[in-house]
Coordinates of C-alpha atoms and ligand atoms in Angstrom, one line a residue:
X22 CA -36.8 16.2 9.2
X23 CA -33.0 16.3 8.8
X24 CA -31.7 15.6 5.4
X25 CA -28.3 15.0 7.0
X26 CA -29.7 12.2 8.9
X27 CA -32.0 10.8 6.3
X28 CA -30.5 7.6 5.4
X29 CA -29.0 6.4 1.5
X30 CA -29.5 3.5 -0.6
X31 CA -26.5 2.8 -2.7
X32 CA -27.5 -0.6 -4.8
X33 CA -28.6 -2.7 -1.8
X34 CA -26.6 -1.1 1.3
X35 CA -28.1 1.6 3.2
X36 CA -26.1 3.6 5.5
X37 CA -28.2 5.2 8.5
X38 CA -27.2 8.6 7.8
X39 CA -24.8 11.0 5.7
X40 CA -21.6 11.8 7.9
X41 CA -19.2 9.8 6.8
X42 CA -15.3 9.5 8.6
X43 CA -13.3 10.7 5.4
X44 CA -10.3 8.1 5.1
X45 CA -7.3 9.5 7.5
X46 CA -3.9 7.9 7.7
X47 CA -3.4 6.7 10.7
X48 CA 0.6 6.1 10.1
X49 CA 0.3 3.1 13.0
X50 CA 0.9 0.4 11.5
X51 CA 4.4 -2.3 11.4
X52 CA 6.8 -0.7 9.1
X53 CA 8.5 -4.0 8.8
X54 CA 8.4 -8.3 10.2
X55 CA 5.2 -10.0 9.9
X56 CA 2.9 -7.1 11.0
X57 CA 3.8 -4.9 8.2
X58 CA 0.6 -2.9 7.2
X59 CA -1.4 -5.0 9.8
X60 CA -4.4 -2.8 11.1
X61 CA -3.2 -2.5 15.1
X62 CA -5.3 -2.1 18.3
X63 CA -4.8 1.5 17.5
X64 CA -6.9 1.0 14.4
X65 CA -9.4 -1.1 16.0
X66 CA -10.4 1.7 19.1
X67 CA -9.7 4.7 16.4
X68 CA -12.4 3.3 14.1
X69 CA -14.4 1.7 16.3
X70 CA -15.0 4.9 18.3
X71 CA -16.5 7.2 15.4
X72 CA -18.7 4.0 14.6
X73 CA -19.5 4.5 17.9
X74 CA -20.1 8.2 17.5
X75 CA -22.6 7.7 14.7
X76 CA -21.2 8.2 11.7
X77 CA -22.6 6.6 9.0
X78 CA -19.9 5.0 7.0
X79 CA -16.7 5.1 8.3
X80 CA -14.1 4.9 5.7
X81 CA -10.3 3.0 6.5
X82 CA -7.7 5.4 5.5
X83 CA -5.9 4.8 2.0
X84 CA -4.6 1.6 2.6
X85 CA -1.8 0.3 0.2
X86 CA -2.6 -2.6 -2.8
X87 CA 1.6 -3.4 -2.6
X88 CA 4.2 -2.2 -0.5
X89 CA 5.7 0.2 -2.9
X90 CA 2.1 2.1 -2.9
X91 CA 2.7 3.0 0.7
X92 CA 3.0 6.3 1.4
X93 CA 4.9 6.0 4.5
X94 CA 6.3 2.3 6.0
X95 CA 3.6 2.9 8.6
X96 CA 0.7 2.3 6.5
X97 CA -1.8 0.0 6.2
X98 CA -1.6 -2.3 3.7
X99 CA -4.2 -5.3 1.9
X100 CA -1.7 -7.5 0.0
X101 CA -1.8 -10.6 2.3
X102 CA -3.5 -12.6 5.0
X103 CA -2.4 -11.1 8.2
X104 CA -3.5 -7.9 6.8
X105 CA -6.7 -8.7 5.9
X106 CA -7.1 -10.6 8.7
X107 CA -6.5 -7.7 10.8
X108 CA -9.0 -4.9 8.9
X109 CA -11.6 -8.2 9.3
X110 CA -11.5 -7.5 13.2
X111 CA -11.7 -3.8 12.1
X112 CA -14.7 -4.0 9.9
X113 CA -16.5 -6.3 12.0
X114 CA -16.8 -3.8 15.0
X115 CA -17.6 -0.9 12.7
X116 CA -20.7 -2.8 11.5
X117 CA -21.5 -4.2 15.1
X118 CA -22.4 -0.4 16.0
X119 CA -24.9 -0.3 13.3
X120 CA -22.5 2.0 10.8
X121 CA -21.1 0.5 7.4
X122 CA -17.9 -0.5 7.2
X123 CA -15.6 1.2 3.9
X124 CA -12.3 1.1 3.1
X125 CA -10.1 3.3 0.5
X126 CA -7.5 1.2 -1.7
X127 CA -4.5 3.2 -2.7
X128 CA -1.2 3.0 -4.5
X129 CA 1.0 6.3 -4.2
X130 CA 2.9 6.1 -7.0
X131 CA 5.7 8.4 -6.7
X132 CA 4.6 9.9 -3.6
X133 CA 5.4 6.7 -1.6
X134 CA 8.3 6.2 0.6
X135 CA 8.3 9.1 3.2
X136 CA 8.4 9.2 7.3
X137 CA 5.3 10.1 8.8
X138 CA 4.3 13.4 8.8
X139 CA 5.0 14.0 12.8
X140 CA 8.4 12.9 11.6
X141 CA 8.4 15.9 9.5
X142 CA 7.3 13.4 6.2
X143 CA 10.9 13.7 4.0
X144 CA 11.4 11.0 2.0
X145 CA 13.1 8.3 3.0
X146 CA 15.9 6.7 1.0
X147 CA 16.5 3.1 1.1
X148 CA 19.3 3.0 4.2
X149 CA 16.5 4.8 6.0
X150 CA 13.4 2.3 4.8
X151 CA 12.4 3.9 1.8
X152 CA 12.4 1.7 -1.8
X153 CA 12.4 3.2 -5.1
X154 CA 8.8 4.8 -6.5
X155 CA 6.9 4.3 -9.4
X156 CA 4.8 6.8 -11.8
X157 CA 3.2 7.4 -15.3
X158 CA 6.8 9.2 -16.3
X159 CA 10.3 9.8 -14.4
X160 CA 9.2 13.2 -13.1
X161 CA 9.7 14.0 -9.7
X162 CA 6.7 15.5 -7.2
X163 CA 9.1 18.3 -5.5
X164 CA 12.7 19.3 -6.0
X165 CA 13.8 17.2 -2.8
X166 CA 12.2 14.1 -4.0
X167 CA 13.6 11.5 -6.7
X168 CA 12.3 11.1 -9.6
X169 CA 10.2 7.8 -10.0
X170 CA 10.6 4.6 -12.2
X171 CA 8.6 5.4 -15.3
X172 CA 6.0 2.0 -15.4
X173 CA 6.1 0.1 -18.3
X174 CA 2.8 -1.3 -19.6
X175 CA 3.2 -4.5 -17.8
X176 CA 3.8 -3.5 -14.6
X177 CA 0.7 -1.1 -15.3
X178 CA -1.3 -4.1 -15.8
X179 CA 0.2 -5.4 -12.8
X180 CA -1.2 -2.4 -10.8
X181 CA -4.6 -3.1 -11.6
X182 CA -4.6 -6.9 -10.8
X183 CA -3.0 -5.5 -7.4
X184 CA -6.2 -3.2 -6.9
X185 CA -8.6 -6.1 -7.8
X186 CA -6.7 -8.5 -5.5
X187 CA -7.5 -6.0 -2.5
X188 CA -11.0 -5.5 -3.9
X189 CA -11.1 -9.2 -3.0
X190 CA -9.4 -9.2 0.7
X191 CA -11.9 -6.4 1.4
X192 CA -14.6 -8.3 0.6
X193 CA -13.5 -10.9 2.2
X194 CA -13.0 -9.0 5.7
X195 CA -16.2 -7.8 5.3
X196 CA -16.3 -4.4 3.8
X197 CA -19.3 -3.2 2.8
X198 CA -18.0 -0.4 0.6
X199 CA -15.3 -0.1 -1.4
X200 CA -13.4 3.5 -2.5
X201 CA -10.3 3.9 -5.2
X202 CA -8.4 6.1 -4.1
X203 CA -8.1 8.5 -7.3
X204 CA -6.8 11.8 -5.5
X205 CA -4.8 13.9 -3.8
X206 CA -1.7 13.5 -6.4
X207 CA -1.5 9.5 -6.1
X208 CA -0.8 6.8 -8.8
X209 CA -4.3 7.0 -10.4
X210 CA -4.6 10.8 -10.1
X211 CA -1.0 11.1 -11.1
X212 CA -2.1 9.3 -14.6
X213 CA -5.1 11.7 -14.8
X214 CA -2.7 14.8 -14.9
X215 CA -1.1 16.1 -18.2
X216 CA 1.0 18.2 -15.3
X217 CA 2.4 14.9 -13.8
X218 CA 1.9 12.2 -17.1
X219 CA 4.3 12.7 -19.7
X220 CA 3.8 9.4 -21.7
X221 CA 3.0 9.3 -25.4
X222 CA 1.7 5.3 -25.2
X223 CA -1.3 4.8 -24.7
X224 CA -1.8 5.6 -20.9
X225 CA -0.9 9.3 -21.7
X226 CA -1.6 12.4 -24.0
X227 CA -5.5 12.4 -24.8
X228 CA -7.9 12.8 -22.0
X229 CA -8.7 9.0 -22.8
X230 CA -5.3 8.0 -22.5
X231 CA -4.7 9.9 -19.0
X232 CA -8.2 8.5 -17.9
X233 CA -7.5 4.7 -19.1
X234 CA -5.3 4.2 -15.3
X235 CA -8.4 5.0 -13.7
X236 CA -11.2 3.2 -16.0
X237 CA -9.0 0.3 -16.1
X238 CA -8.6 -0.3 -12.4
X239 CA -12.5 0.8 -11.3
X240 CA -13.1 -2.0 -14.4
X241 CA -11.1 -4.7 -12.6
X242 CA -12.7 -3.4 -8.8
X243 CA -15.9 -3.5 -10.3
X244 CA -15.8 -7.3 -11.7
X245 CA -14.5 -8.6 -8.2
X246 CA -17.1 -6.4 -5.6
X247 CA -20.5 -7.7 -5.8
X248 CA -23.0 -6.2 -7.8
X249 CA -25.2 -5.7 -4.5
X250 CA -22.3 -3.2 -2.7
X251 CA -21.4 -0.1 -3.5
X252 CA -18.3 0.8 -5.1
X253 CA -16.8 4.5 -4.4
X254 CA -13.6 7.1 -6.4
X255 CA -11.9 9.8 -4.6
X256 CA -11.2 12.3 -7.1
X257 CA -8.9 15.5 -7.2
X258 CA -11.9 17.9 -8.9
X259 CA -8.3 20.5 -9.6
X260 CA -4.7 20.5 -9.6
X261 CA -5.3 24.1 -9.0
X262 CA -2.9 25.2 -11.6
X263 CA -3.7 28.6 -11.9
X264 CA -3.8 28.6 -16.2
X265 CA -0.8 26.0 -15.7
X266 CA -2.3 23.1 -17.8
X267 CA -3.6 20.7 -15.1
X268 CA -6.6 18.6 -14.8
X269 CA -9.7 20.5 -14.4
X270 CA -13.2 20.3 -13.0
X271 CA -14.3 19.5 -16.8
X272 CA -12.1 17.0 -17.2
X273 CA -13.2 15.7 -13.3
X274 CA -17.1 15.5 -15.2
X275 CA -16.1 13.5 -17.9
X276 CA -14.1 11.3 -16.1
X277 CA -17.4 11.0 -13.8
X278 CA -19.7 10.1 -16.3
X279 CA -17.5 7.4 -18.1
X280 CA -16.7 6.1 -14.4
X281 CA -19.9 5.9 -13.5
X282 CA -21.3 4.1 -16.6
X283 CA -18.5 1.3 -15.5
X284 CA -20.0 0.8 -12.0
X285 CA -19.0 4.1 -9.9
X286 CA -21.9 4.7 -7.3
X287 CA -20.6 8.3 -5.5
X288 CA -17.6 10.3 -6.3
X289 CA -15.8 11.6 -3.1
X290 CA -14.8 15.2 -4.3
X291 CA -11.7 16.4 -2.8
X292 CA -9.3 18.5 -4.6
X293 CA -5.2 19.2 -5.2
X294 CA -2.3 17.1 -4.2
X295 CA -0.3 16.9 -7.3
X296 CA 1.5 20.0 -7.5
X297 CA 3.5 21.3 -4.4
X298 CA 3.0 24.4 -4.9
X299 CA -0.6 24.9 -6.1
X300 CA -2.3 28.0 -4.0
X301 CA -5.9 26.8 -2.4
X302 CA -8.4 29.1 -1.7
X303 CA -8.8 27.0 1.9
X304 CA -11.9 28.5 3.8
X305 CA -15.2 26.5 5.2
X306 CA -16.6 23.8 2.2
X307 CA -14.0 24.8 0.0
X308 CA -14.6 22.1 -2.0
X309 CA -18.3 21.7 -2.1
X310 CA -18.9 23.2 -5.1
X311 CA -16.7 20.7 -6.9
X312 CA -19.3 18.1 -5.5
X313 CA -22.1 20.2 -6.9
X314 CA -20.2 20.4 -10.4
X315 CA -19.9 16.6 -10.7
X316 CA -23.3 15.6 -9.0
X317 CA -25.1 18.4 -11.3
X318 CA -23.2 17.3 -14.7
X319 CA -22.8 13.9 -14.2
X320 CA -25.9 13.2 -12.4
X321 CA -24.0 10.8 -10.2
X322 CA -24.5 10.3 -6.3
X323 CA -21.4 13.0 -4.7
X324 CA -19.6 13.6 -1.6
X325 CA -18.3 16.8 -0.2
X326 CA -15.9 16.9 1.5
X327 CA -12.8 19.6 3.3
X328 CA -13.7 22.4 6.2
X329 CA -17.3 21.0 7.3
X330 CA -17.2 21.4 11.1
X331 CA -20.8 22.4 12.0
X332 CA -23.9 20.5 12.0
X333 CA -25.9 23.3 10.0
X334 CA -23.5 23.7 7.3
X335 CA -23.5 19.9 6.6
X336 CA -27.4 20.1 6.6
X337 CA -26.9 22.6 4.4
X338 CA -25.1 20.9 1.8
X339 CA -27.3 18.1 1.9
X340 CA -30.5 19.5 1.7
X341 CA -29.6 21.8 -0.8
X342 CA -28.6 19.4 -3.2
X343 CA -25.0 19.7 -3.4
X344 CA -24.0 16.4 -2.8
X345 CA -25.8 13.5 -1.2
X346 CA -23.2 12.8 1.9
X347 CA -20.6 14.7 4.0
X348 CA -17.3 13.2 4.7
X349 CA -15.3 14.4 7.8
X350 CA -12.3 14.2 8.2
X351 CA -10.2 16.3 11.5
X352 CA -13.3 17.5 13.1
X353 CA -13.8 14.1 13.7
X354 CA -10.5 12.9 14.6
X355 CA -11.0 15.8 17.5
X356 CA -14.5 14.8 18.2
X357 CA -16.0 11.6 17.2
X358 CA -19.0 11.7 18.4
X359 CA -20.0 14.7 16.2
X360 CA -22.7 12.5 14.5
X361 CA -24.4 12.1 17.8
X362 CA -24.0 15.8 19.1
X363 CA -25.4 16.8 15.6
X364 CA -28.4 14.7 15.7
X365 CA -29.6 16.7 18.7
X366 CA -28.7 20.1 17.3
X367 CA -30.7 19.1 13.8
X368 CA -33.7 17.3 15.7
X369 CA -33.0 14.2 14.3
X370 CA -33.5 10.7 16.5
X371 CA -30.2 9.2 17.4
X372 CA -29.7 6.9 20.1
X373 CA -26.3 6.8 21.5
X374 CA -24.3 3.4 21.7
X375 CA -26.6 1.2 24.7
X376 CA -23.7 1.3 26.9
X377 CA -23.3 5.0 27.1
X378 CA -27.3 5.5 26.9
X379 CA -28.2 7.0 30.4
X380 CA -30.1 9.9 30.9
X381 CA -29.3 12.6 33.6
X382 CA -29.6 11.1 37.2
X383 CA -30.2 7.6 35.9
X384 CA -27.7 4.8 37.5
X385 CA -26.6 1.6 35.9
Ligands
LIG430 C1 -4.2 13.0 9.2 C2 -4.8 13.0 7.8 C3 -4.7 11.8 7.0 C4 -5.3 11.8 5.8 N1 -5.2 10.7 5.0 C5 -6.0 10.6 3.9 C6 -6.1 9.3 3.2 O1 -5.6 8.3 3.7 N2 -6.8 9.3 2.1 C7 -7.4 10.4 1.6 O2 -8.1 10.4 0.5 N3 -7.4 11.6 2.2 C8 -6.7 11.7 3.4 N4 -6.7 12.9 4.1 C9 -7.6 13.9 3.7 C10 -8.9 13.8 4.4 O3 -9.6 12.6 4.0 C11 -9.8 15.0 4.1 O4 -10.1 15.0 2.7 C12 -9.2 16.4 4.4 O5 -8.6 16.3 5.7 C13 -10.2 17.5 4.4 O6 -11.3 17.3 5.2 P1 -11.3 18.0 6.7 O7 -11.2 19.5 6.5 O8 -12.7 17.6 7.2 O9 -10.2 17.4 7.5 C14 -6.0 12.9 5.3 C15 -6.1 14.1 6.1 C16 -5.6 14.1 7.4 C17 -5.7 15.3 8.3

């Protein structure tokens, strides 16, 4: 029996197996008019497909609470009713091929405004589209970026209703799992930080006052999602700082364990994206062990996810214990029906979508 494709209960969803789509950017959205941050047709086929391909859960990329949390103009976004309007079309054919529908709720702080990345990604000043970003304190991600607009404590709060809001729009378009998007060098992760959050108020300094971004907003998620669904945090397990004081694994643990006791169900565990110039030991399931660390000392469900591109290796991680899903993310842009191919490779019973299920030398 394939642990991979045994499925998991989180409070009263269960998801048919554990391959998830790990959220991806998309950049295809309207930068601007009516259909800004509206999921496209695009959207619809991309996500639809790997539903179709057997994933699990598939996950909608970080998609923006306001349109300063953008990271690009071309990004999805959940702030009004066109936009939720359009992920409700998206999250009705994910569930219509059987796989559970998530979505990941972001604000970039003071990595927002930049082209796409096939644009080459530089930031974009306001003549170009870009807008002015926001962050714990008025430090600036790279050399070639400006430095943010330090948030006062009310426009704080105001971040936090903003995540709730989309909590509810989610909901509403029928989303079945909800994920904050704590990583990768963002708003919430950028609080986390003592490398990026220079305040001395209360949302900086202590470990409980870099933390209180994070707590505060999974608070807020948490009173809006039902009690029933799931609720999900990416988090940065490193800023891999080399002795350069960073946030840490430890840190990542705590911040676990206090999450979870608010209502955190599984922690996606990805690592880096706060410091340009941080050197990552990339190879194959770089980052699983930072799943193990938080699974083993928090006790909490985990995901691993970064490099896992073979069926074995994902059984692997599974049935060893050292996390309870996989999330993909490029191997399944380039092949989306992994799940399915897997399934046969691991002995497990999948069937493929009914209008694709033919065997050899059988005719419709
Ligand atoms: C095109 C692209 C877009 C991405 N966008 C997001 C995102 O929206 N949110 C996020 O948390 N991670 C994002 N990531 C990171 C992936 O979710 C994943 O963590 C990373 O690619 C490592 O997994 P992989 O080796 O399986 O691709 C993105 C990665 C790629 C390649």
């Amino acid at each position: 029996m394939s642990a991979l494709f045994e499925p998991i209960t989180l409070r009263s969803l269960t998801i048919p197996n554990r391959i998830w789509l790990s959220p991806m950017c998309m950049y295809s959205a309207a930068a601007e008019g009516p259909e800004i941050g509206v999921a496209t047709d695009f959207h619809l086929a991309h996500l639809g497909a790997r539903a179709a391909g057997g994933a699990g859960l598939v996950m909608v990329e970080a998609t923006a609470v306001r349109p300063e949390g953008r990271i690009s103009p071309y990004d999805l976004g959940l702030w009004n009713d066109r936009q939720q309007e359009g992920l409700a079309r998206v999250a009705a054919l994910i569930r219509q091929h059987g796989s559970a529908p998530g979505i990941q709720l972001g604000h970039a702080g003071r990595k927002a405004s930049n082209d796409r990345p096939r644009a080459g990604g530089a930031g974009l000043s306001a003549e170009q589209g870009g807008w002015e970003t926001v962050g714990p304190s008025a430090l600036a991600f790279s050399a070639d970026r400006p430095a943010p607009h330090e948030l006062t404590v009310d426009q704080i709060q105001d971040v936090v209703r903003a995540f709730a809001d989309a909590a509810k729009r989610a909901l509403a378009a029928g989303f079945q799992v909800a994920e904050v998007h704590g990583a990768h060098g963002y708003l919430i992760h950028q609080f986390l930080s003592p490398f990026s959050n220079h305040r001395t108020d209360g949302y900086g300094g202590s470990f409980a006052g870099r933390a209180r971004l994070a707590l505060e907003v999974v608070a807020a998620v948490r009173a809006v999602w039902p009690e029933e669904l799931p609720l999900v945090f990416r988090v940065s397990a490193t800023d891999w700082l080399d002795g350069r004081p960073g946030w840490t694994p430890e840190e990542t643990v705590r911040l676990a364990k206090e999450l979870q006791a608010i209502g955190v169900d599984l922690f996606d565990v990805s690592s880096g994206g706060n410091v340009p110039d941080a050197r990552i030991p990339l190879g194959p399931g770089y980052q699983v062990p930072f799943a193990a660390q938080v699974r083993q000392g928090s006790g909490a469900a985990t995901g691993a996810v970064g490099l896992i591109t073979d069926p074995a290796q994902a059984e692997e991680i599974v049935a060893s214990g050292q996390a309870d899903v996989v999330l993909l993310g490029r191997e399944l842009l380039r092949n989306p029906y992994w799940p399915l191919h897997a399934a046969r490779e691991l002995g497990a019973e999948r069937r493929w979508p009914e209008q694709y299920d033919y065997v050899v030398g059988q005719r419709g």
